[in-house]
XYZ file of C-alpha atoms in Angstrom:
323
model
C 119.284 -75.535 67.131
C 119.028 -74.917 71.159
C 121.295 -71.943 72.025
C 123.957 -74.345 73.675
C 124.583 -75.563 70.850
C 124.653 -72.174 68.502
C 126.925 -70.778 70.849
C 129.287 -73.588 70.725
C 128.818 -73.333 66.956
C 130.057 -69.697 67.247
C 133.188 -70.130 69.313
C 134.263 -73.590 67.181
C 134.295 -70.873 64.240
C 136.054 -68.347 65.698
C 138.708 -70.427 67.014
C 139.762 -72.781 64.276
C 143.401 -72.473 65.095
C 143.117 -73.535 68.562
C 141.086 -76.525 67.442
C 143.684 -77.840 64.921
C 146.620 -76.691 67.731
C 145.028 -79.233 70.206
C 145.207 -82.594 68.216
C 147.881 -84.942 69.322
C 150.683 -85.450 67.165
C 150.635 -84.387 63.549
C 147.163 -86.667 63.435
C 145.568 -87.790 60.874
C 148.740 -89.183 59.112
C 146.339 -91.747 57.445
C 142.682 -92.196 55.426
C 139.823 -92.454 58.120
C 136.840 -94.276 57.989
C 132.992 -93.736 58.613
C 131.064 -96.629 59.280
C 127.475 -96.098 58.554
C 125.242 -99.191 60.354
C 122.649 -98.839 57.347
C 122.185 -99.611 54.404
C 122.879 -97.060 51.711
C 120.403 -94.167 50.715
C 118.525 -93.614 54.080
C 118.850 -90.338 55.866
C 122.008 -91.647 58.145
C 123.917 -93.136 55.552
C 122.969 -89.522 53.159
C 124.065 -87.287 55.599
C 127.258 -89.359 57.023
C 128.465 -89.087 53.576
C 127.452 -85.707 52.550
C 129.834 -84.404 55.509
C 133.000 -86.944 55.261
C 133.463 -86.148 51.476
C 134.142 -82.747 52.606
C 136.339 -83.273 55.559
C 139.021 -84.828 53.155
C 140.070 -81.342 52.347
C 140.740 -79.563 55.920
C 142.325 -82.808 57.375
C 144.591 -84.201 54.322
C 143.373 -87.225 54.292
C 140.660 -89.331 52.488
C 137.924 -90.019 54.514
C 135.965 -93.347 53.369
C 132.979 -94.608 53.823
C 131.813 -97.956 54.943
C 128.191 -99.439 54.994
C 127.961 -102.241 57.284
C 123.949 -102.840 57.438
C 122.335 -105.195 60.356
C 120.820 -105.816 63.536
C 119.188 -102.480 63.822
C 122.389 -101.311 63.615
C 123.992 -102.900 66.219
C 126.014 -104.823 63.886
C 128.198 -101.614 62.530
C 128.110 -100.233 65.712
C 129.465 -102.893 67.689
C 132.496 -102.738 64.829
C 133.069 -98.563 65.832
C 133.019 -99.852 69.234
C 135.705 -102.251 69.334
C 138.054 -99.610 66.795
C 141.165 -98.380 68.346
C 140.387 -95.216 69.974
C 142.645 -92.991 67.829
C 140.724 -91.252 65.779
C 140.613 -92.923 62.510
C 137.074 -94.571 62.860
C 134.226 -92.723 63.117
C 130.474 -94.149 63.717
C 127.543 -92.246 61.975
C 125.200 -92.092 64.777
C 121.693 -91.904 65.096
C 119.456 -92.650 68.342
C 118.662 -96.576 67.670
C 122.233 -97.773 68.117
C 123.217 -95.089 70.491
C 120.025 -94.265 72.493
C 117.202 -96.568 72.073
C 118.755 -100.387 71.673
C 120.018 -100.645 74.833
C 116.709 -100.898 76.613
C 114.536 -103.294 73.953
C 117.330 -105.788 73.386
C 118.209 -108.313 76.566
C 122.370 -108.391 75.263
C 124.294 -106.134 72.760
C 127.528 -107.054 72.068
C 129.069 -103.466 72.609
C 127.582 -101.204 75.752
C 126.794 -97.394 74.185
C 127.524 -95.303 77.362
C 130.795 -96.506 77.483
C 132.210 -97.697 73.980
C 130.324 -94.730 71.734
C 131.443 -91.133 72.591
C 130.346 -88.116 70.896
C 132.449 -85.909 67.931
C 129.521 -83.922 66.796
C 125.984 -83.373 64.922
C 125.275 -83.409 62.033
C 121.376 -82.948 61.228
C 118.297 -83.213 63.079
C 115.256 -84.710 61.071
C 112.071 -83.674 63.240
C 109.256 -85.966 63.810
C 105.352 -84.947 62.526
C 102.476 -86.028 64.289
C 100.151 -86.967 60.925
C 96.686 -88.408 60.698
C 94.458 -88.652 57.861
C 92.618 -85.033 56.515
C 89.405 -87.529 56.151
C 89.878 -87.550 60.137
C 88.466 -84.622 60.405
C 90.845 -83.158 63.283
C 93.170 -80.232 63.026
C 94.746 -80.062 66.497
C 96.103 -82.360 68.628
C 93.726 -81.147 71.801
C 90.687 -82.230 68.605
C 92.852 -85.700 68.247
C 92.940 -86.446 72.130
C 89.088 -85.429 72.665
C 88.147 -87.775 69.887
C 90.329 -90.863 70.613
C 89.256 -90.750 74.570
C 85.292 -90.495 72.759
C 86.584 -93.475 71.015
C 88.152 -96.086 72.711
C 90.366 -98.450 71.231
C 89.270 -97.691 67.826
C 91.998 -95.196 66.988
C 94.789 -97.394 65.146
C 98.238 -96.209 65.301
C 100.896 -97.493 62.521
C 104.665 -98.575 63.366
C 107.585 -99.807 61.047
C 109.740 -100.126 63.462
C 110.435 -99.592 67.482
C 111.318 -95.599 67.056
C 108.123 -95.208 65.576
C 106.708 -96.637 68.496
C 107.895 -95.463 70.718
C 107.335 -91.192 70.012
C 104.016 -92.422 70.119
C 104.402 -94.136 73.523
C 105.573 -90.523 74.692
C 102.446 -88.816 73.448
C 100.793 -91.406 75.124
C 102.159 -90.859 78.235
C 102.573 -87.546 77.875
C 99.151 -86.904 77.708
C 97.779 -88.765 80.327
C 97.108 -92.322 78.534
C 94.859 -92.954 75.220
C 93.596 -96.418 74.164
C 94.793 -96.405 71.240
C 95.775 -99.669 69.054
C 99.033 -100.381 67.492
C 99.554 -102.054 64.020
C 102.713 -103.213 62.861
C 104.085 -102.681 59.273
C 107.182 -103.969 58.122
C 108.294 -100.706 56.177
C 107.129 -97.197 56.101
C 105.615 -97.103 52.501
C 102.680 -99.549 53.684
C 102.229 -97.874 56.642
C 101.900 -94.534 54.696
C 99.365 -96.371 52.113
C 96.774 -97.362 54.990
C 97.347 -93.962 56.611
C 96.259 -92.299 53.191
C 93.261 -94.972 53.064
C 91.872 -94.335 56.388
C 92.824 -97.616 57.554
C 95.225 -96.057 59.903
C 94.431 -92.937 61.861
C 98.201 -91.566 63.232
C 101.600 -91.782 62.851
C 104.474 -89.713 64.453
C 107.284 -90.334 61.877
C 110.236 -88.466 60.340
C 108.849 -85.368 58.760
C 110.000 -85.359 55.271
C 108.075 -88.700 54.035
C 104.877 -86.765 54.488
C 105.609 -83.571 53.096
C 103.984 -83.840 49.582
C 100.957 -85.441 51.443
C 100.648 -82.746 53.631
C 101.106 -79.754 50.201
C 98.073 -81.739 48.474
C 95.830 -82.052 51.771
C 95.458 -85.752 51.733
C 97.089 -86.003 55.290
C 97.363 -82.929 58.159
C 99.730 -82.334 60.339
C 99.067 -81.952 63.779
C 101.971 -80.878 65.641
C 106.468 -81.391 65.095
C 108.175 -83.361 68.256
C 111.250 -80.779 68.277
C 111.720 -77.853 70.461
C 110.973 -75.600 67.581
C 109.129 -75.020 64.770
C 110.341 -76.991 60.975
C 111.386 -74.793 58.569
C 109.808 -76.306 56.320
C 106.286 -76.600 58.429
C 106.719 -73.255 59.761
C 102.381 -72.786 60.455
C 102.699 -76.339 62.436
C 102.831 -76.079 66.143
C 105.272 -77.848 68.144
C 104.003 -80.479 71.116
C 105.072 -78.455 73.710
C 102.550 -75.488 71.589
C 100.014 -78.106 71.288
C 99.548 -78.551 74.663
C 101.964 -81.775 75.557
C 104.749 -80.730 77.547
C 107.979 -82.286 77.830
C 107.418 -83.968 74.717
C 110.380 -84.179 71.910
C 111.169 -86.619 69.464
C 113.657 -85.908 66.501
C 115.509 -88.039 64.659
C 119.006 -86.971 64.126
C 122.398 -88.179 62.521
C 125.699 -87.198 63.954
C 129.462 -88.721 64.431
C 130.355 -90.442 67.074
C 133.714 -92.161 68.105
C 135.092 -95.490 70.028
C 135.600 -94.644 73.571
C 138.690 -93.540 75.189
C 139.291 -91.421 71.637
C 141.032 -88.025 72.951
C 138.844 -84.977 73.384
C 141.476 -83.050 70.947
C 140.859 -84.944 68.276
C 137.181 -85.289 68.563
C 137.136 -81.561 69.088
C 139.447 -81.025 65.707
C 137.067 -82.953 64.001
C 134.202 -80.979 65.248
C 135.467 -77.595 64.773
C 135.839 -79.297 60.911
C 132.154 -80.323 60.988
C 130.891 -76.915 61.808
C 132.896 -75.259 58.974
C 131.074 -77.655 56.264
C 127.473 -77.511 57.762
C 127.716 -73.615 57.438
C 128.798 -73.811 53.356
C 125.618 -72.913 51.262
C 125.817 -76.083 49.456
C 126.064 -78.450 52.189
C 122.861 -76.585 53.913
C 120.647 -76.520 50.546
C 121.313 -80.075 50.038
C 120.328 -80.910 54.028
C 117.033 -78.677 53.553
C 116.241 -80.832 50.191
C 116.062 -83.527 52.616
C 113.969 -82.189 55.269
C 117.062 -81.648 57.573
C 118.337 -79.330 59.493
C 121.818 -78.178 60.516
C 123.080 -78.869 63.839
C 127.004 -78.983 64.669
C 128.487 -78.071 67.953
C 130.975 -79.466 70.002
C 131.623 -83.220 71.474
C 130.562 -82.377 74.849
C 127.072 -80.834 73.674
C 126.763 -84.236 71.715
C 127.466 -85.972 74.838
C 125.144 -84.068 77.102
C 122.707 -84.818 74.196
C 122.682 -88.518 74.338
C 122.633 -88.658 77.930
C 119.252 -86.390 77.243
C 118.398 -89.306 74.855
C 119.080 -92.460 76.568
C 117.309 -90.889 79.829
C 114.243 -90.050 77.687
C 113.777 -93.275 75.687
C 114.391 -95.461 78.822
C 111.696 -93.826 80.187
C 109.252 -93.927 77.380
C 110.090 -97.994 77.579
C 109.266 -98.005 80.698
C 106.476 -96.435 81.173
C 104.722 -98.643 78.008
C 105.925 -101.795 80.099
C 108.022 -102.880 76.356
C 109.523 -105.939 77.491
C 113.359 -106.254 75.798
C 113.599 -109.144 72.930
């Protein structure tokens, strides 16, 4: 967690009166609703729901949640978008919908500066730069010298565009590598060919690898977050490894329709950082390879902008033409 966003943690938790003092009304007088844009069991829908079963409690009212799975997510996003902006319909956000769709799809239905606004974060889930053991690299500095000695014979995997595209920014940040791409239509095949040889990198979600990486069938070269993993606490970061600027994390948060008030996102915040500090709630986001964020909706906001400006770079930059 950057120190903005401790620090915002800290003064959410010593002020919860102020928090609750602020929302309009006697709000919530009613059951809200999450809508996760996935289907159930991945890492957005698992933490969306880990955090709205326990915000029933503090705000006295049930808080349900609603898969509504297509379109990359654009389909239950577009639905959170068009909700009346009173608090009562929350979006579980995560950067395709909110940061990366905008700029490798021609139309979406809803536009995510404007219609999405941020409550607060959940979890970060950092990315791993991996490559097979049988490689025969074990730094990222050994991976660049041997791909540039190797020309378009390095194959990179991708299930889908986020996977892509945090290896677009190593690309880019490094300076350009011919490397090749190959497209998978799920992460367990991708994984298979990685562990056969048949694929030489990926820079995916962390957790998926971590049993590969305990028996040494696949290394891990460097994380894409500002800091270190917990969990991979010996693996260097990018900006360590010698790429600056680089960061790539995915993450899962709340977001709201636009034009929801700033007391109500903030109530719900200040609610958010009370669970994520509870013993249970962090054990079960660590058995998951995820880590604890919170803070407050304008630290969510300043985050996306951070996103949005990143990944519309990164498409850029590759020349990825929008579908």
């Amino acid at each position: 967690m950057s120190p903005t966003r401790r620090s915002a943690l800290a003064l959410s938790l010593l002020a919860p009166g102020l928090a609750r003092a602020q929302a309009p009304g006697n709000w919530p007088t009613r059951p809200l609703r999450v809508v996760v844009p996935f289907a159930p069991g991945g890492t957005t829908d698992l933490g969306a729901r880990l955090v709205a079963e326990r915000l029933a409690g503090p705000l006295g009212q049930q808080v349900a949640v609603e898969n509504r799975a297509g379109a990359f997510g654009i389909l239950g996003a577009d639905a959170v978008a068009k909700a009346a902006p009173d608090g009562y319909t929350l979006f579980a956000a995560s950067p395709g919908p909110m940061a990366v769709n905008q700029f490798v799809y021609r139309t979406l239905p809803y536009d995510p500066e404007r219609d999405l606004i941020g409550v607060s974060m959940i979890a970060l889930i950092p990315y791993v730069m991996a490559v097979p053991a049988s490689l025969g690299v074990n730094t990222v500095e050994e991976f660049i010298r041997l791909a540039r000695s190797r020309p378009g014979s390095i194959n990179f995997a991708t299930s889908g565009m986020a996977s892509r595209l945090t290896v677009e920014q190593f690309r880019a940040r490094v300076g350009g590598l011919d490397l090749e791409m190959v497209q998978y239509r799920g992460g367990t095949p991708a994984r298979t060919d990685l562990l056969a040889g048949r694929i030489q990198l990926v820079i995916e979600q962390a957790p998926a690898f971590l049993e590969d990486f305990a028996r040494g069938t696949l290394k891990p070269l460097a994380v894409g977050g500002r800091q270190r993993f917990s969990l991979l606490p010996d693996v260097p970061t990018m900006e360590e490894a010698g790429v600056p600027g680089y960061e790539a994390a995915a993450w899962v948060g709340y977001a709201a329709p636009g034009g929801t008030p700033i007391e109500i996102r903030r109530r719900i915040a200040t609610e958010v950082d009370r669970i994520l500090q509870t013993p249970e709630v962090r054990n079960r986001l660590a058995s998951w390879g995820c880590e604890p964020v919170g803070g407050t909706p304008e630290d969510m906001d300043r985050m996306l902008a951070e996103e949005r400006r990143r990944w519309g770079e990164v498409v850029r930059v590759a020349g990825i033409e929008k579908e």
